[in-house]
Amino acid sequence: MSTLFSSLLLNTTLTRGLSLYNPLSLTRSLPHSFSLLRRRSSVTMASTSPQKLTAPYGSWKSPISADVISGGQKRLGGFSVDGSGRLVWLESRPNEAGRNVLVREPEDLGAEPVDITPKDFSVRTCAQEYGGGAFTISGNTVVFSNYKDQRLYQQTISHGDSSPSPITPDYGGPLICYADGVFDPRFPRYITVMEDQRESTLNPTTTIAAINLGRNDILIQEPRVIVGGNDFYAFPRLDAKGERMAWIEWGHPNMPWDKSELWVGYISENGDVYKRICVCGGDSNIVESPIEPKWTSKGDLFFITDRKNGFWNLYKWIESKNEVIALYPMEAEFSSPLWVFGMSSYEILDNNEQRNLIACSYRKKGRSYLGILDDAQSRLTIIDIPFTDINNIVSGSNCLYIEGGSALNPSSVAKVTLDDQKSKAVNFKVMWSSSPDSAKFESYFSLPELIEFPTEVPGQVAYAYFYPPSNPTYEAGSEDKPPLLLKSHGGPTAETNGVLNLSIQYWTSRGWAVVDVNYGGSTGYGREYRERLLGKWGIVDVDNGKVDTDRLCITGGSAGGYTTLAALAFKETFKAGASLYGVADLNSLRAETHKFESHYIDNLVGNEKAYVERSPINFVDKFSCPIILFQGLEDKVVLPDQARVIYKALKEKGLPVALVEYEGEQHGFRKAENIKFTIEQQMVFFARTIGNFKVADEIAPINIDNFD
């Protein structure tokens, strides 16, 4: 198998742009994973049992079906703890057309979780299109954003069924969105980020506003803006007395991970912000992006920023001096980019005059760690849990709730009970799982190996996860080589991880190898790595995929879809591709996309010449292989015309091409039937166009223009 990947890499020719991968170095970094695959194959061939069937790679049968993936995989939209100490989570249900439902853990052991959200509601905000922070719980009251009208509703969840009541005005449609709210401990109000689209949907006004939580018999009032003037806001957080509010703000052309500011405002007797102080981010000599401010019950303010070492680390504000101090400097990421509202990468467990104990997670070289930080002693104690990837942390009654996963655990929420000294975990229990039935497929799982290898830029390395084909029932012939699918994540300022993903196992259990790449510009490796893509989108991420074989395919969604199209236009290494809501025309994207990312493209691409030279639509003559496109018709991030224009151009050129459009889908597919159709049609499209195997599943293929 190492020979296979050597051939994939060594036949590559740099056709244009900056080279980031060194093929020889990557080949040398892979022998363990690929020789392991070869050893598995050799051992199996030497001791073939009657149960083992020989069949070509790609044609293997697997119980990890598209139905299992589409119907069984739920998405987590956040979680919290109610007044009785029970876990409440927000899950997206593909089998209910992607409806988002708040669910509470049962009172009695062994009982079923209880839905909080009535069937005619869906808890989801469209703020900044990507949403997040759609609900907040205080005691036994929840305030949430309803997807259909984007109004805020208040609901009592302590007993029986309680009908939600609106607390924001009806504007005749979803014209104002709310996110990332908190209850005010001092006044009967709810403080939230507000995005007002009444004057412009492409350039809405974002502020921090107060929503009245008075008696139900009082007429609903207009939201009251208390902070405004900048382009974007996030994380409005009040101290325990409601006398100070911290928040994050930033303005064009920056994204929040490029440069942002942390402010503290002082609240007057009538609820206004009468004085404000910039805590960090305001010094033009320091490039940083603070995030996640949190107050202790004693009034100390903590936050995360990436000043000095370029990694998001924990800091504390010294109010008397308006200075900030690092708690535990480390070349590791204690947070992640603010794509969605409501992130919670750490929690303050215990605070007194002498010390603060902080439960936190950090990420280093593709792996997450859970730790307890004692700020007084500057000591970080690692807590051993099964998760190797951690996203969010919420504190409960003498426990932590952790969102995470591992190579054998899909995205989950686990209850972690610590000992009295908070130095180790004494109990670990999964409370919610995105794929609760995944364990029965464990014998089919392909375990990822993190690959770190030098690039052709001296001193730089890049990263990827490699998944070999894996199936307990099938093996391939000794001379057979598997097709390989290269996955390119979205963002592009984002990160793929090694958490169990049945969508990847769908491929590997059928005899495909998969490489999931964290190209230059990905997160999780510090600011320097994150900024490699600035001004070079379409160069750095494309050249990260330098492999070549007769059955090499590439797929990606959003920014990964752009990488797919750019790779197919500017490289000759891939034999087929699938673009999910990908970008074909950078100029059109810049003109049409939503406010949050409207200047992001300029930072990534650079000058006007680059917009032309890196748009795949301008180089249709360079495309030479089959492509399938998938697009949601309600997508406001990458508009449907992006897919239609490249489809028409490739069809006219005579290349095999197919376009699938989904009514009611936005940026990313949420409905079970569309998730299923997308993964099945990718599989059968590749099988038909690159040949050499027949898919074992009964899949009715769609028509491929210039092919059928």
XYZ file of C-alpha atoms in Angstrom:
708
model
C 0.000 0.000 0.000
C 2.962 2.302 0.566
C 3.872 1.590 -3.061
C 0.395 2.721 -4.080
C 0.638 6.062 -2.330
C 4.153 6.575 -3.626
C 2.747 6.268 -7.134
C -0.054 8.689 -6.246
C 2.439 11.283 -5.143
C 5.502 10.864 -7.292
C 3.633 11.263 -10.583
C 2.478 14.740 -9.623
C 3.603 17.753 -11.615
C 3.313 21.277 -10.293
C 1.400 23.104 -12.992
C 0.976 26.455 -11.310
C 1.090 28.377 -8.064
C 2.848 27.829 -4.792
C 3.736 24.268 -3.876
C 2.888 23.401 -0.301
C 3.253 19.639 -0.221
C 6.504 17.787 -0.754
C 5.447 14.463 -2.311
C 8.589 12.622 -1.270
C 8.284 13.871 2.307
C 4.626 12.901 2.475
C 5.443 9.454 1.109
C 8.065 8.977 3.790
C 5.570 9.999 6.459
C 3.031 7.355 5.424
C 4.708 3.935 5.568
C 3.121 2.950 8.878
C -0.470 3.390 7.794
C 0.000 2.034 4.303
C 2.290 -0.841 5.264
C -0.247 -1.678 7.957
C -2.886 -1.949 5.260
C -0.597 -4.122 3.188
C 0.140 -6.338 6.216
C -3.592 -6.750 6.789
C -4.012 -7.750 3.162
C -1.034 -10.136 3.225
C -2.127 -11.830 6.423
C -5.635 -12.198 5.096
C -4.404 -13.677 1.822
C -2.211 -16.160 3.660
C -4.956 -17.366 5.962
C -8.151 -16.867 3.984
C -11.175 -18.158 5.851
C -14.439 -19.284 4.218
C -16.087 -16.092 5.459
C -13.690 -13.820 3.597
C -14.785 -12.884 0.097
C -12.522 -11.531 -2.611
C -13.978 -8.618 -4.559
C -12.605 -5.496 -6.237
C -12.095 -2.399 -4.131
C -15.151 -0.177 -4.336
C -17.568 -3.059 -4.847
C -17.754 -4.342 -1.274
C -21.082 -4.644 0.501
C -21.481 -2.732 3.745
C -24.236 -2.303 6.345
C -23.220 1.350 6.710
C -25.833 2.447 4.218
C -26.877 5.893 3.058
C -30.097 5.343 5.020
C -28.056 4.809 8.187
C -26.151 8.021 7.556
C -29.056 10.226 6.511
C -31.605 9.117 9.077
C -29.409 8.200 12.016
C -26.996 11.116 12.148
C -28.298 14.068 14.147
C -26.549 17.400 14.493
C -25.917 19.102 17.810
C -26.878 22.764 17.983
C -25.764 23.447 21.552
C -26.471 22.225 25.077
C -27.077 23.641 28.545
C -28.262 22.675 32.044
C -31.682 23.598 33.434
C -32.628 24.672 36.965
C -32.957 21.098 38.172
C -29.502 20.160 36.932
C -30.681 18.173 33.922
C -28.979 18.352 30.554
C -30.857 20.066 27.720
C -29.587 19.814 24.158
C -30.595 21.045 20.715
C -30.604 18.426 17.984
C -31.291 18.676 14.261
C -33.378 15.776 12.931
C -32.907 14.841 9.266
C -36.025 12.662 9.354
C -38.085 15.709 10.312
C -36.798 17.800 7.397
C -33.945 19.083 9.560
C -36.189 20.444 12.322
C -34.254 21.574 15.410
C -35.664 20.355 18.724
C -34.729 21.075 22.336
C -34.575 17.827 24.301
C -34.143 17.271 28.046
C -32.644 14.261 29.754
C -35.280 12.208 31.623
C -35.880 12.466 35.356
C -35.925 8.693 35.828
C -33.046 6.380 34.961
C -33.854 4.367 31.867
C -36.652 6.646 30.711
C -36.666 8.325 27.309
C -35.498 11.930 26.814
C -38.297 14.474 26.608
C -38.890 16.895 23.734
C -39.304 20.463 24.972
C -39.976 22.133 21.628
C -43.567 21.844 20.319
C -43.920 20.234 16.886
C -44.824 23.467 15.107
C -41.580 25.139 16.244
C -37.955 24.705 15.172
C -35.151 26.222 17.265
C -32.720 27.851 14.861
C -31.382 31.332 14.177
C -30.223 32.600 10.795
C -27.970 35.308 12.243
C -24.859 35.573 10.058
C -26.433 32.702 8.049
C -24.464 30.110 10.051
C -26.448 30.712 13.245
C -25.579 29.150 16.590
C -26.524 30.403 20.039
C -30.215 29.889 19.212
C -31.344 29.310 22.803
C -30.466 30.179 26.388
C -31.686 28.599 29.623
C -31.918 30.243 33.031
C -33.458 28.137 35.771
C -36.542 26.622 34.202
C -37.040 29.246 31.509
C -35.745 29.024 27.951
C -35.610 31.786 25.375
C -35.164 30.564 21.827
C -35.217 31.726 18.224
C -37.892 30.137 16.047
C -36.697 29.298 12.536
C -39.822 30.185 10.549
C -40.292 33.774 11.738
C -36.923 34.327 13.531
C -38.762 35.817 16.526
C -37.623 35.134 20.085
C -39.945 33.043 22.248
C -40.011 32.388 25.993
C -41.033 29.022 27.368
C -41.299 27.487 30.848
C -39.828 23.983 30.916
C -40.264 22.998 34.555
C -43.518 21.089 34.289
C -45.702 19.563 31.586
C -46.223 21.119 28.196
C -45.762 24.863 28.123
C -46.599 26.865 25.022
C -43.899 29.322 23.927
C -44.834 33.005 23.956
C -43.213 35.553 21.616
C -41.149 38.316 23.234
C -40.111 40.194 20.081
C -42.340 41.969 17.571
C -43.789 40.376 14.452
C -42.293 42.143 11.442
C -44.302 40.176 8.884
C -41.419 37.802 8.128
C -37.941 36.738 9.256
C -36.462 40.220 9.001
C -34.665 40.386 12.359
C -32.505 37.572 13.711
C -31.262 37.103 17.279
C -28.401 35.002 18.652
C -26.020 34.454 21.555
C -28.313 35.880 24.248
C -28.094 35.968 28.056
C -30.539 36.738 30.849
C -29.884 39.984 32.710
C -29.530 39.336 36.483
C -30.306 42.964 37.296
C -33.196 43.928 35.005
C -36.116 41.837 33.630
C -34.629 41.624 30.164
C -32.722 39.459 27.736
C -29.480 40.755 26.165
C -28.770 39.448 22.671
C -26.992 40.028 19.382
C -29.546 41.422 16.915
C -29.230 41.389 13.122
C -31.717 43.758 11.455
C -32.396 43.083 7.756
C -35.307 45.476 7.331
C -33.292 47.958 5.282
C -30.946 45.515 3.553
C -30.651 41.730 3.460
C -27.109 41.892 2.048
C -25.917 44.484 4.556
C -27.993 44.156 7.741
C -27.282 46.202 10.859
C -25.857 44.219 13.774
C -26.097 45.474 17.361
C -26.454 44.279 20.946
C -30.014 44.804 22.110
C -32.154 44.380 25.218
C -35.467 42.490 24.994
C -38.093 43.133 27.647
C -39.097 40.097 29.739
C -41.970 41.767 31.556
C -45.382 40.280 32.270
C -47.214 38.501 29.471
C -50.062 41.012 29.626
C -47.706 43.849 28.695
C -47.525 44.684 24.992
C -44.423 43.349 23.255
C -41.916 46.165 22.956
C -39.354 47.055 20.332
C -35.838 45.810 21.141
C -33.672 48.489 22.719
C -30.193 48.874 21.231
C -27.562 49.264 23.952
C -24.359 48.771 21.898
C -23.899 49.542 18.205
C -21.770 51.232 15.597
C -19.487 48.416 14.477
C -20.148 45.804 11.794
C -20.381 42.716 14.022
C -20.912 41.704 17.657
C -20.765 38.472 19.631
C -20.568 37.148 23.183
C -22.498 39.781 25.166
C -21.799 38.567 28.722
C -22.961 40.199 31.961
C -21.245 39.891 35.312
C -23.115 38.330 38.248
C -24.530 41.686 39.395
C -25.477 42.943 35.956
C -23.251 46.002 36.403
C -20.725 45.255 33.651
C -21.058 43.676 30.229
C -18.253 42.228 28.133
C -18.570 41.664 24.397
C -16.564 40.985 21.242
C -16.784 43.247 18.200
C -15.053 43.524 14.838
C -15.412 45.383 11.565
C -14.791 44.981 7.852
C -12.567 43.826 6.257
C -11.641 41.550 9.176
C -13.130 38.210 10.074
C -13.346 37.613 13.844
C -10.273 35.363 13.736
C -8.249 38.020 11.869
C -8.648 40.937 14.272
C -11.324 41.670 16.841
C -11.726 43.626 20.068
C -12.883 42.790 23.581
C -14.811 45.579 25.321
C -16.335 46.042 28.761
C -19.238 48.422 29.276
C -20.574 49.705 32.580
C -24.356 49.565 33.031
C -26.230 52.562 34.454
C -29.296 52.535 36.708
C -31.590 52.743 33.700
C -29.850 49.868 31.882
C -27.730 51.850 29.409
C -24.014 51.410 28.762
C -22.638 54.707 30.083
C -18.900 53.949 29.909
C -16.838 51.474 27.972
C -13.235 50.237 28.005
C -11.352 48.352 25.295
C -9.723 45.443 27.124
C -7.713 44.065 24.216
C -7.559 44.186 20.443
C -7.432 47.969 20.279
C -3.637 48.273 20.099
C -2.650 48.628 16.442
C 0.773 47.184 17.279
C -0.706 43.884 18.466
C -2.543 41.609 16.048
C -4.998 39.473 17.988
C -8.512 38.078 17.934
C -9.999 37.800 21.440
C -12.979 35.514 21.932
C -15.188 33.921 24.619
C -15.267 36.395 27.541
C -16.622 34.950 30.809
C -17.099 36.403 34.282
C -16.536 34.566 37.525
C -19.103 34.919 40.325
C -16.532 37.140 42.091
C -16.338 39.519 39.131
C -13.096 38.474 37.398
C -13.119 38.480 33.604
C -11.451 35.703 31.619
C -11.190 35.356 27.859
C -9.144 33.762 25.095
C -6.879 35.545 22.628
C -3.939 34.788 20.316
C -1.567 37.675 21.032
C 2.200 37.115 21.211
C 2.536 33.387 20.392
C -0.194 33.225 17.723
C -2.228 30.589 19.555
C -5.573 31.096 21.285
C -4.666 30.969 25.005
C -6.513 31.853 28.213
C -6.118 35.367 29.667
C -7.389 37.363 32.628
C -8.270 41.062 32.764
C -6.793 43.137 35.574
C -9.464 45.838 35.772
C -7.586 48.227 38.057
C -4.739 48.546 35.532
C -6.681 47.660 32.384
C -4.033 45.059 31.660
C -4.299 41.445 30.590
C -2.175 38.520 31.735
C -1.733 35.090 30.194
C -2.737 32.243 32.501
C -0.841 29.399 30.845
C 1.024 30.308 27.625
C 1.152 27.346 25.298
C 1.494 26.668 21.574
C -1.948 25.092 21.439
C -5.431 26.292 20.517
C -7.817 26.761 23.459
C -10.614 27.922 21.141
C -11.615 27.893 17.470
C -12.846 30.352 14.821
C -16.141 32.104 15.431
C -18.177 30.650 12.578
C -21.221 30.133 14.782
C -22.466 31.860 17.917
C -22.567 30.237 21.339
C -19.148 28.596 21.614
C -17.990 27.481 25.068
C -14.431 26.147 25.122
C -13.938 26.516 28.879
C -15.880 26.810 32.152
C -14.974 28.331 35.509
C -15.511 25.592 38.104
C -14.381 27.136 41.356
C -13.294 30.639 42.244
C -12.282 32.319 45.493
C -9.846 34.945 46.671
C -6.879 32.616 46.229
C -7.490 30.851 42.918
C -9.717 29.986 39.982
C -10.125 26.452 38.673
C -10.958 26.435 34.975
C -12.057 23.412 32.966
C -10.702 23.913 29.458
C -9.886 22.080 26.278
C -6.993 22.705 23.962
C -5.974 21.329 20.592
C -2.444 20.420 19.556
C -1.377 18.646 16.369
C -4.755 17.191 15.526
C -5.768 16.099 19.020
C -7.811 17.703 21.801
C -7.116 17.483 25.518
C -9.287 18.192 28.550
C -7.577 19.994 31.393
C -8.163 21.716 34.721
C -6.205 24.959 35.013
C -5.289 26.393 38.422
C -4.562 30.040 37.628
C -2.891 30.764 40.966
C -0.283 28.049 40.525
C -0.247 28.218 36.712
C -0.735 24.461 36.695
C -2.632 22.501 34.048
C -3.814 19.008 34.991
C -4.779 16.762 32.081
C -8.019 14.793 32.560
C -7.988 11.452 30.765
C -11.243 10.803 28.875
C -12.024 8.726 25.741
C -12.547 11.782 23.528
C -9.680 12.892 21.300
C -11.625 15.830 19.886
C -13.445 18.350 22.111
C -15.658 21.227 20.965
C -17.644 22.644 23.896
C -17.723 22.416 27.693
C -20.643 23.202 30.015
C -20.506 22.800 33.794
C -23.251 20.904 35.612
C -23.925 19.819 39.180
C -20.535 18.422 40.280
C -19.762 17.414 36.725
C -18.836 18.610 33.254
C -20.731 18.063 30.043
C -18.307 17.674 27.143
C -19.078 17.732 23.433
C -16.563 15.644 21.560
C -15.719 12.343 19.944
C -12.929 10.037 18.811
C -12.118 7.538 16.078
C -14.579 5.104 17.702
C -17.024 7.647 19.143
C -19.164 9.851 16.882
C -19.928 13.417 17.896
C -21.448 13.079 21.376
C -22.132 14.817 24.669
C -20.658 13.031 27.685
C -21.118 13.611 31.394
C -17.725 13.666 33.096
C -17.673 13.403 36.893
C -14.461 14.553 38.572
C -13.012 13.559 41.928
C -13.097 15.987 44.869
C -9.696 17.411 43.954
C -10.809 17.865 40.338
C -7.673 16.083 39.227
C -9.143 13.077 37.414
C -12.359 11.713 35.933
C -14.126 9.106 38.049
C -17.039 8.568 35.665
C -17.662 9.071 31.954
C -21.125 8.574 30.478
C -22.396 9.421 27.002
C -25.658 11.356 27.334
C -26.310 12.078 23.654
C -24.880 10.716 20.423
C -25.201 11.923 16.856
C -25.154 8.268 15.742
C -26.416 6.189 18.690
C -26.352 2.911 16.751
C -22.845 3.313 15.351
C -21.252 0.782 17.731
C -22.816 -2.141 15.880
C -20.705 -1.266 12.832
C -17.407 -1.131 14.726
C -15.879 -4.118 12.937
C -16.135 -2.116 9.713
C -14.475 1.041 11.015
C -11.370 2.399 9.375
C -9.215 4.127 11.979
C -7.581 7.387 10.884
C -3.920 8.133 11.144
C -2.821 11.750 11.457
C -0.132 12.476 8.896
C 2.305 15.321 9.493
C 4.816 15.990 6.762
C 7.208 18.699 5.543
C 6.132 20.958 2.708
C 8.235 22.464 -0.037
C 8.305 25.705 1.930
C 11.263 25.286 4.314
C 10.226 24.892 7.924
C 6.533 24.360 7.181
C 4.509 21.193 7.678
C 0.996 20.180 6.628
C -1.532 17.670 7.980
C -4.093 15.113 6.854
C -5.998 12.078 8.102
C -5.634 8.847 6.152
C -8.362 6.178 6.250
C -7.542 2.829 4.585
C -10.267 0.552 3.156
C -11.730 -1.654 5.893
C -14.328 -4.416 5.801
C -14.338 -7.650 7.869
C -16.092 -9.617 5.124
C -14.193 -8.565 2.019
C -10.688 -8.340 0.726
C -9.298 -7.331 -2.635
C -7.036 -9.283 -4.933
C -3.325 -9.083 -4.264
C -2.732 -6.910 -7.334
C -5.760 -4.659 -6.838
C -5.391 -1.074 -5.678
C -8.206 0.939 -4.109
C -9.707 4.131 -5.474
C -8.910 7.104 -3.300
C -11.200 9.975 -2.347
C -9.627 13.247 -1.254
C -11.908 15.309 0.972
C -11.491 19.059 1.292
C -13.238 20.724 4.227
C -15.259 23.932 4.085
C -14.475 27.291 5.575
C -11.786 27.498 4.359
C -10.775 28.737 7.840
C -11.886 25.528 9.521
C -10.526 22.097 10.413
C -11.304 18.471 9.786
C -10.769 16.006 12.631
C -10.432 12.305 13.287
C -13.839 11.824 14.944
C -15.896 8.846 13.786
C -17.853 9.997 10.750
C -20.124 7.426 9.157
C -20.061 9.432 5.946
C -16.350 8.557 5.645
C -16.913 4.969 6.802
C -19.512 4.626 4.034
C -16.635 4.898 1.561
C -13.921 2.943 3.380
C -16.224 0.008 4.187
C -16.918 -0.310 0.445
C -13.229 -0.470 -0.416
C -12.207 3.155 -0.863
C -9.259 4.865 0.766
C -9.949 8.383 2.014
C -7.574 11.252 2.713
C -9.117 14.124 4.692
C -6.808 17.128 4.342
C -6.177 20.097 6.634
C -4.636 22.266 3.953
C -2.695 25.455 4.654
C -5.240 27.934 6.000
C -6.927 25.395 8.241
C -7.346 26.013 11.949
C -6.106 24.119 14.986
C -2.441 24.838 14.301
C -2.076 28.506 15.220
C -2.300 31.842 13.412
C 0.692 31.326 11.116
C -0.819 28.153 9.648
C -4.275 29.752 9.535
C -2.990 32.737 7.551
C -1.133 30.752 4.903
C -4.245 31.020 2.753
C -4.528 34.816 2.901
C -4.214 36.144 -0.627
C -3.606 32.605 -1.901
C -7.003 30.880 -1.852
C -7.085 28.588 -4.838
C -3.318 28.103 -4.753
C -2.303 26.789 -1.337
C -5.367 24.604 -0.783
C -5.246 23.156 -4.303
C -1.554 22.319 -4.208
C -2.128 20.503 -0.909
C -3.880 17.778 -2.893
C -0.880 16.648 -4.959
C -1.626 13.017 -5.719
C -2.159 11.137 -8.968
C -3.793 7.816 -9.842
C -6.241 6.428 -12.363
C -8.945 6.337 -9.712
C -8.370 9.427 -7.658
C -11.473 11.519 -6.932
C -11.970 14.750 -5.008
C -14.985 16.063 -3.119
C -15.775 19.037 -0.926
C -18.525 21.369 0.215
C -18.633 25.181 0.255
C -14.998 26.348 0.288
C -14.118 22.674 -0.176
C -16.357 22.708 -3.240
C -14.330 25.613 -4.588
C -11.139 23.673 -3.886
C -12.629 20.755 -5.821
C -13.469 22.891 -8.863
C -10.133 24.728 -8.733
C -8.215 21.460 -8.477
C -10.076 20.068 -11.478
C -9.469 23.258 -13.468
C -5.824 23.839 -12.589
C -4.550 20.284 -12.066
C -4.598 17.113 -14.116
C -4.316 14.696 -11.216
C -7.981 13.960 -10.432
C -10.161 11.717 -12.563
C -13.558 12.827 -11.234
C -14.949 15.307 -8.736
C -18.005 16.243 -6.698
C -18.691 19.839 -5.682
C -21.305 20.498 -3.011
C -22.498 24.134 -3.052
C -19.048 25.136 -4.262
C -17.799 28.401 -5.752
C -17.125 28.634 -9.480
C -16.896 32.421 -9.891
C -15.061 34.399 -7.208
C -16.266 37.758 -8.504
C -19.895 36.664 -8.308
C -19.340 35.331 -4.808
C -17.889 38.656 -3.711
C -20.862 40.558 -5.144
C -23.632 38.264 -3.899
C -22.608 36.668 -0.631
C -23.889 37.673 2.800
C -22.461 40.412 5.021
C -20.452 38.168 7.354
C -18.170 36.925 4.551
C -18.497 39.851 2.141
C -14.874 40.992 2.696
C -13.503 37.574 3.645
C -13.080 36.800 -0.050
C -10.858 39.854 -0.606
C -8.538 38.706 2.171
C -8.352 35.193 0.767
C -7.960 36.005 -2.911
C -6.049 39.282 -3.080
C -6.077 41.546 -6.122
C -8.463 41.854 -9.080
C -6.189 39.833 -11.332
C -6.303 36.941 -8.873
C -10.113 36.997 -8.888
C -9.994 36.233 -12.605
C -7.074 33.825 -12.565
C -8.447 31.679 -9.722
C -12.093 31.431 -10.789
C -12.712 27.983 -12.286
C -15.485 29.361 -14.516
C -12.848 31.305 -16.475
C -10.890 28.156 -17.285
C -13.498 25.733 -18.545
C -11.087 24.762 -21.304
C -8.779 23.274 -18.673
C -11.387 20.902 -17.222
C -10.957 17.370 -18.504
C -12.841 14.964 -16.229
C -16.414 14.162 -15.047
C -18.001 16.392 -12.394
C -21.202 16.151 -10.369
C -22.652 19.232 -8.653
C -25.074 19.490 -5.717
C -26.797 22.745 -4.740
C -29.464 23.983 -2.328
C -31.849 26.448 -3.941
C -32.226 28.582 -0.796
C -28.475 29.002 -0.273
C -27.628 32.622 0.590
C -23.904 32.001 1.099
C -23.122 30.445 -2.297
C -26.007 31.275 -4.594
C -27.457 28.578 -6.903
C -26.218 30.374 -10.027
C -22.676 29.344 -9.103
C -23.532 25.690 -9.754
C -25.751 26.444 -12.748
C -23.142 28.505 -14.581
C -20.338 25.944 -14.265
C -22.772 23.118 -15.108
C -23.861 24.849 -18.313
C -20.279 25.622 -19.343
C -19.030 22.063 -18.738
C -22.050 20.608 -20.522
C -21.404 22.796 -23.548
C -17.769 21.706 -23.540
C -18.898 18.087 -23.763
C -17.637 16.800 -20.414
C -19.663 14.280 -18.403
C -21.507 16.456 -15.873
C -24.601 16.312 -13.666
C -26.368 18.915 -11.531
C -28.633 18.079 -8.576
C -30.678 20.918 -7.083
C -32.646 20.677 -3.834
C -35.735 22.700 -3.025
C -35.810 23.977 0.557
C -32.103 23.391 1.234
C -29.654 26.110 2.187
C -25.884 26.091 2.701
C -25.521 22.452 3.724
C -28.164 19.763 3.428
C -30.429 18.955 6.387
C -33.173 16.713 4.993
C -32.623 12.962 5.247
C -33.703 12.217 1.698
C -31.267 14.777 0.276
C -28.364 13.643 2.453
C -28.980 10.075 1.285
C -29.308 11.018 -2.370
C -26.122 13.093 -2.304
C -23.823 10.419 -0.913
C -25.303 7.637 -3.052
C -25.096 9.644 -6.267
C -21.490 10.595 -5.575
C -20.618 6.929 -5.128
C -22.378 5.692 -8.262
C -21.173 8.702 -10.302
C -17.542 7.896 -9.491
C -18.084 4.172 -10.077
C -19.600 4.780 -13.516
C -17.190 7.441 -14.709
C -13.836 6.164 -13.448
C -14.896 2.516 -13.942
C -13.341 -0.769 -12.893
C -15.964 -1.715 -10.307
C -19.715 -1.968 -9.791
C -21.342 -0.577 -6.676
C -22.881 -3.329 -4.551
C -25.818 -1.161 -3.446
C -28.986 -0.874 -5.499
C -28.747 2.767 -6.535
C -30.651 4.198 -9.474
C -28.167 6.550 -11.151
C -29.198 9.963 -12.384
C -28.594 10.995 -15.972
C -25.092 12.244 -16.706
C -24.947 14.727 -19.559
C -22.479 13.811 -22.303
C -22.181 10.333 -20.818
C -25.576 8.599 -20.956
